[in-house]
C-alpha positions as semicolon CSV with decimal commas, in nm:
position;residue;x (nm);y (nm);z (nm)
1;X;-13,908;-4,096;-2,545
2;X;-13,757;-3,725;-2,692
3;X;-13,377;-3,791;-2,646
4;X;-13,159;-3,526;-2,346
5;X;-12,944;-3,229;-2,457
6;X;-12,685;-3,188;-2,328
7;X;-12,303;-2,990;-2,372
8;X;-11,994;-3,100;-2,448
9;X;-11,760;-2,802;-2,320
10;X;-11,369;-2,845;-2,454
11;X;-11,300;-2,476;-2,295
12;X;-11,212;-2,333;-2,609
13;X;-10,917;-2,032;-2,567
14;X;-11,007;-1,768;-2,845
15;X;-10,744;-1,583;-3,044
16;X;-10,682;-1,275;-2,884
17;X;-10,794;-1,431;-2,522
18;X;-10,670;-1,654;-2,170
19;X;-10,698;-1,972;-2,057
20;X;-10,863;-1,733;-1,750
21;X;-11,083;-1,594;-1,998
22;X;-11,191;-1,935;-2,118
23;X;-11,270;-2,018;-1,760
24;X;-11,508;-1,746;-1,780
25;X;-11,698;-1,777;-2,026
26;X;-11,765;-2,148;-1,911
27;X;-11,905;-2,036;-1,610
28;X;-12,154;-1,814;-1,814
29;X;-12,236;-2,119;-2,071
30;X;-12,294;-2,400;-1,751
31;X;-12,527;-2,097;-1,622
32;X;-12,684;-2,020;-1,959
33;X;-12,757;-2,370;-2,010
34;X;-12,900;-2,500;-1,737
35;X;-13,175;-2,265;-1,735
36;X;-13,270;-2,369;-2,097
37;X;-13,251;-2,738;-1,938
38;X;-12,984;-2,929;-2,058
39;X;-12,941;-3,248;-1,871
40;X;-12,598;-3,240;-1,833
41;X;-12,258;-3,033;-1,872
42;X;-11,941;-3,247;-1,988
43;X;-11,539;-3,098;-2,024
44;X;-11,278;-3,342;-2,176
45;X;-10,940;-3,361;-2,139
46;X;-10,693;-3,242;-2,335
47;X;-10,288;-3,166;-2,314
48;X;-10,079;-2,940;-2,512
49;X;-10,368;-2,770;-2,707
50;X;-10,316;-2,437;-2,670
51;X;-10,716;-2,330;-2,787
52;X;-10,840;-2,610;-2,537
53;X;-10,771;-2,530;-2,163
54;X;-10,965;-2,797;-1,988
55;X;-10,625;-2,985;-1,902
56;X;-10,642;-3,043;-1,510
57;X;-11,028;-3,126;-1,573
58;X;-11,137;-3,198;-1,220
59;X;-11,111;-2,881;-1,102
60;X;-11,270;-2,681;-1,406
61;X;-11,538;-2,944;-1,331
62;X;-11,562;-2,798;-0,895
63;X;-11,541;-2,435;-1,086
64;X;-11,842;-2,552;-1,300
65;X;-12,028;-2,715;-1,052
66;X;-12,006;-2,433;-0,777
67;X;-12,107;-2,188;-1,038
68;X;-12,474;-2,399;-1,085
69;X;-12,737;-2,529;-0,912
70;X;-12,886;-2,901;-1,051
71;X;-12,666;-3,014;-1,353
72;X;-12,506;-3,302;-1,380
73;X;-12,125;-3,182;-1,437
74;X;-11,921;-3,472;-1,595
75;X;-11,567;-3,591;-1,724
76;X;-11,614;-3,640;-2,100
77;X;-11,356;-3,751;-2,015
78;X;-11,103;-3,867;-1,769
79;X;-10,799;-4,036;-1,971
80;X;-10,723;-4,276;-1,760
81;X;-10,383;-4,437;-1,916
82;X;-10,279;-4,061;-1,806
83;X;-10,369;-4,133;-1,428
84;X;-10,326;-4,366;-1,162
85;X;-10,666;-4,522;-1,091
86;X;-10,640;-4,431;-0,694
87;X;-10,612;-4,056;-0,806
88;X;-10,877;-4,034;-1,038
89;X;-11,164;-4,218;-0,774
90;X;-10,999;-3,989;-0,509
91;X;-11,081;-3,686;-0,741
92;X;-11,369;-3,769;-0,772
93;X;-11,508;-3,881;-0,475
94;X;-11,357;-3,523;-0,318
95;X;-11,586;-3,397;-0,621
96;X;-11,902;-3,578;-0,561
97;X;-11,850;-3,580;-0,174
98;X;-11,895;-3,178;-0,235
99;X;-12,184;-3,180;-0,537
100;X;-12,328;-3,522;-0,422
101;X;-12,550;-3,673;-0,717
102;X;-12,423;-3,431;-0,952
103;X;-12,138;-3,571;-1,046
104;X;-12,072;-3,825;-1,378
105;X;-11,668;-3,967;-1,503
106;X;-11,662;-4,090;-1,865
107;X;-11,323;-4,244;-1,923
108;X;-11,177;-4,273;-2,224
109;X;-10,792;-4,474;-2,324
110;X;-10,648;-4,236;-2,608
111;X;-10,373;-4,008;-2,430
112;X;-10,604;-3,681;-2,530
113;X;-10,267;-3,529;-2,689
114;X;-9,953;-3,661;-2,887
115;X;-9,741;-3,937;-2,761
116;X;-9,475;-3,665;-2,713
117;X;-9,699;-3,481;-2,432
118;X;-9,825;-3,863;-2,356
119;X;-9,480;-3,931;-2,211
120;X;-9,396;-3,605;-2,057
121;X;-9,721;-3,702;-1,812
122;X;-9,521;-3,976;-1,664
123;X;-9,796;-4,227;-1,914
124;X;-9,717;-4,562;-1,958
125;X;-9,799;-4,613;-2,275
126;X;-9,909;-5,016;-2,186
127;X;-10,217;-4,816;-2,021
128;X;-10,393;-4,827;-2,356
129;X;-10,367;-5,205;-2,375
130;X;-10,439;-5,287;-2,065
131;X;-10,739;-5,042;-2,029
132;X;-10,998;-5,294;-1,954
133;X;-10,789;-5,386;-1,638
134;X;-10,738;-5,032;-1,545
135;X;-11,147;-4,932;-1,539
136;X;-11,209;-5,215;-1,312
137;X;-10,928;-5,111;-1,101
138;X;-11,063;-4,757;-1,046
139;X;-11,420;-4,908;-1,042
140;X;-11,289;-5,129;-0,730
141;X;-11,248;-4,880;-0,596
142;X;-11,564;-4,697;-0,527
143;X;-11,690;-5,051;-0,386
144;X;-11,851;-5,006;-0,045
145;X;-11,562;-5,296;0,086
146;X;-11,215;-5,278;0,266
147;X;-10,904;-5,312;0,097
148;X;-10,545;-5,276;0,136
149;X;-10,621;-4,979;-0,011
150;X;-10,909;-4,771;-0,050
151;X;-10,967;-4,454;-0,183
152;X;-11,096;-4,170;0,047
153;X;-11,331;-4,005;-0,049
154;X;-11,439;-4,250;-0,335
155;X;-11,536;-4,622;-0,116
156;X;-11,883;-4,648;-0,155
157;X;-11,979;-4,315;-0,379
158;X;-12,213;-4,441;-0,599
159;X;-12,088;-4,212;-0,897
160;X;-12,199;-4,285;-1,252
161;X;-11,926;-4,490;-1,507
162;X;-11,934;-4,395;-1,832
163;X;-11,709;-4,555;-2,100
164;X;-11,643;-4,299;-2,440
165;X;-11,508;-4,421;-2,768
166;X;-11,429;-4,333;-3,103
167;X;-11,376;-4,715;-3,205
168;X;-11,531;-5,091;-3,121
169;X;-11,318;-5,087;-2,806
170;X;-11,470;-4,901;-2,559
171;X;-11,848;-4,978;-2,713
172;X;-11,723;-5,338;-2,653
173;X;-11,644;-5,296;-2,266
174;X;-11,911;-5,109;-2,190
175;X;-12,138;-5,373;-2,265
176;X;-11,982;-5,653;-2,115
177;X;-12,009;-5,398;-1,839
178;X;-12,307;-5,296;-1,854
179;X;-12,209;-4,963;-1,842
180;X;-12,338;-4,684;-2,006
181;X;-12,128;-4,566;-2,326
182;X;-12,112;-4,274;-2,563
183;X;-11,969;-4,257;-2,875
184;X;-11,714;-3,941;-3,017
185;X;-11,924;-3,907;-3,336
186;X;-11,827;-3,502;-3,357
187;X;-11,542;-3,619;-3,433
188;X;-11,500;-3,982;-3,591
189;X;-11,834;-4,052;-3,733
190;X;-11,767;-4,326;-3,908
191;X;-11,836;-4,625;-3,728
192;X;-12,094;-4,504;-3,518
193;X;-12,343;-4,758;-3,616
194;X;-12,047;-5,051;-3,567
195;X;-12,020;-4,900;-3,244
196;X;-12,328;-4,844;-3,146
197;X;-12,455;-5,265;-3,279
198;X;-12,141;-5,359;-3,049
199;X;-12,248;-5,229;-2,742
200;X;-12,577;-5,354;-2,769
201;X;-12,524;-5,684;-2,890
202;X;-12,200;-5,753;-2,617
203;X;-12,460;-5,549;-2,370
204;X;-12,479;-5,777;-1,983
205;X;-12,733;-5,589;-1,786
206;X;-12,602;-5,484;-1,401
207;X;-12,630;-5,322;-1,076
208;X;-12,553;-5,028;-1,270
209;X;-12,807;-5,044;-1,600
210;X;-13,058;-5,330;-1,712
211;X;-13,046;-5,210;-2,109
212;X;-12,858;-5,036;-2,310
213;X;-12,784;-4,656;-2,264
214;X;-12,646;-4,457;-2,539
215;X;-12,534;-4,113;-2,589
216;X;-12,393;-3,929;-2,943
217;X;-12,149;-3,650;-3,004
218;X;-12,227;-3,381;-3,232
219;X;-12,171;-3,043;-3,329
220;X;-12,461;-2,771;-3,373
221;X;-12,456;-2,443;-3,456
222;X;-12,789;-2,217;-3,498
223;X;-12,775;-1,918;-3,620
224;X;-13,021;-1,663;-3,717
225;X;-13,078;-1,780;-4,042
226;X;-12,887;-2,050;-4,234
227;X;-12,601;-1,779;-4,414
228;X;-12,474;-1,702;-4,019
229;X;-12,491;-2,064;-3,901
230;X;-12,299;-2,148;-4,151
231;X;-12,060;-1,837;-4,123
232;X;-12,039;-1,941;-3,713
233;X;-11,992;-2,302;-3,817
234;X;-11,613;-2,144;-4,021
235;X;-11,463;-2,139;-3,641
236;X;-11,469;-2,536;-3,628
237;X;-11,401;-2,605;-4,041
238;X;-11,097;-2,373;-3,942
239;X;-10,941;-2,627;-3,612
240;X;-11,044;-2,908;-3,835
241;X;-10,827;-2,762;-4,147
242;X;-10,563;-2,625;-3,905
243;X;-10,515;-3,030;-3,806
244;X;-10,512;-3,139;-4,162
245;X;-10,235;-2,875;-4,231
246;X;-10,025;-2,931;-3,906
247;X;-10,119;-2,563;-3,750
248;X;-10,211;-2,584;-3,390
249;X;-10,333;-2,242;-3,245
250;X;-10,616;-2,055;-3,055
251;X;-10,968;-2,120;-3,140
252;X;-10,964;-1,862;-3,429
253;X;-11,312;-1,622;-3,530
254;X;-11,542;-1,749;-3,807
255;X;-11,407;-1,643;-4,174
256;X;-11,492;-1,673;-4,551
257;X;-11,319;-2,059;-4,604
258;X;-11,290;-2,009;-4,977
259;X;-11,007;-1,819;-4,901
260;X;-10,865;-2,104;-4,671
261;X;-10,875;-2,470;-4,779
262;X;-10,905;-2,624;-5,149
263;X;-11,184;-2,853;-5,232
264;X;-10,968;-3,165;-5,099
265;X;-10,892;-3,015;-4,763
266;X;-11,259;-2,914;-4,734
267;X;-11,391;-3,275;-4,815
268;X;-11,181;-3,398;-4,605
269;X;-11,274;-3,186;-4,344
270;X;-11,687;-3,243;-4,392
271;X;-11,618;-3,622;-4,344
272;X;-11,443;-3,602;-4,015
273;X;-11,749;-3,327;-3,999
274;X;-12,061;-3,552;-4,078
275;X;-12,207;-3,527;-3,759
276;X;-12,219;-3,101;-3,784
277;X;-12,542;-2,913;-3,835
278;X;-12,518;-2,559;-3,892
279;X;-12,785;-2,299;-3,978
280;X;-13,100;-2,168;-3,811
281;X;-13,322;-2,295;-3,545
282;X;-13,531;-2,554;-3,796
283;X;-13,305;-2,661;-3,999
284;X;-13,059;-2,755;-3,749
285;X;-13,362;-2,964;-3,565
286;X;-13,449;-3,125;-3,894
287;X;-13,085;-3,246;-3,969
288;X;-13,081;-3,427;-3,578
289;X;-13,413;-3,510;-3,591
290;X;-13,265;-3,708;-3,883
291;X;-12,943;-3,841;-3,701
292;X;-13,193;-3,996;-3,448
293;X;-13,445;-4,059;-3,650
294;X;-13,345;-4,484;-3,753
295;X;-13,102;-4,528;-3,414
296;X;-13,158;-4,562;-3,074
297;X;-13,035;-4,307;-2,919
298;X;-13,115;-4,172;-2,512
299;X;-12,912;-3,884;-2,529
300;X;-12,693;-3,609;-2,751
301;X;-12,408;-3,445;-2,596
302;X;-12,362;-3,137;-2,811
303;X;-11,980;-2,921;-2,878
304;X;-12,111;-2,570;-3,021
305;X;-11,756;-2,428;-3,109
306;X;-11,856;-2,068;-3,197
307;X;-11,587;-1,781;-3,133
308;X;-11,849;-1,487;-3,018
309;X;-11,986;-1,591;-2,691
310;X;-12,290;-1,462;-2,649
311;X;-12,361;-1,618;-3,040
312;X;-12,269;-1,937;-2,817
313;X;-12,494;-1,883;-2,601
314;X;-12,790;-1,748;-2,813
315;X;-12,692;-2,136;-3,034
316;X;-12,725;-2,360;-2,735
317;X;-13,048;-2,166;-2,636
318;X;-13,172;-2,182;-2,996
319;X;-13,148;-2,549;-3,010
320;X;-13,316;-2,612;-2,655
321;X;-13,609;-2,423;-2,731
322;X;-13,674;-2,592;-3,132
323;X;-13,585;-2,965;-2,928
324;X;-13,837;-2,885;-2,654
325;X;-14,107;-2,794;-2,852
């Protein structure tokens, strides 16, 4: 089976623009990728980041669901320790009631930001250590049973729940609960194989799945040529370089990286971005095939951090064309 292709959109706020413009770009992008056969479109919860506008994830999802017709739209993900499970159940129950059969709920246990921001979110820091009980509580609100507190809407709705991770914890829990699992190899590549093995080793069939279902994250930047793809990818390189240097800002335009990083910094960035593929259509395709050839992967979720909106749309189009062939 050829893995499905899906989209991860961080709603990037470009230098010189505002979040309002990033939402317009996301609306254009979901309509574009839907035409080119992408299976699902995920947005992720982040906070206190000038370059990412997807903090109010369910609201953005509603906007994107309304702008599209058939593509699945989900959270990839909701950082569950930031929220009361009942509120999450009500929010996603509302989305599912408005757009039945198109909503995914991916759950993570990180804060999606720094700890100072996490405290500003009134997050109980114990939540990360009680993630399994929070997941269980949330899943309970979707069950079609009477209980003292119910989610309205939410109760009795069949909303696919995913566990997301960049370590082994969620892999083990997803396996035990029989849930689909997505690994964040697009920024945390080192534990990918260990996490997938842990998930499969611990997998217990459930009402949701009778066998494991795996998604992996990658970054892909597809240009008309290898040179253009590499140049466009410098936007992503700058973002990760900024994290190393303690500099946070909006999404920058592409630049010549030789003027910006040392060889040591380049090595650190490229190690973090091990599953980042850039170049021409054929080059990116061959690199993707190499990654999945020895891994049992059901789906690939693609982040394309490209500054120019039209080139971002073109990158997804070129990737879909070669993948579908």
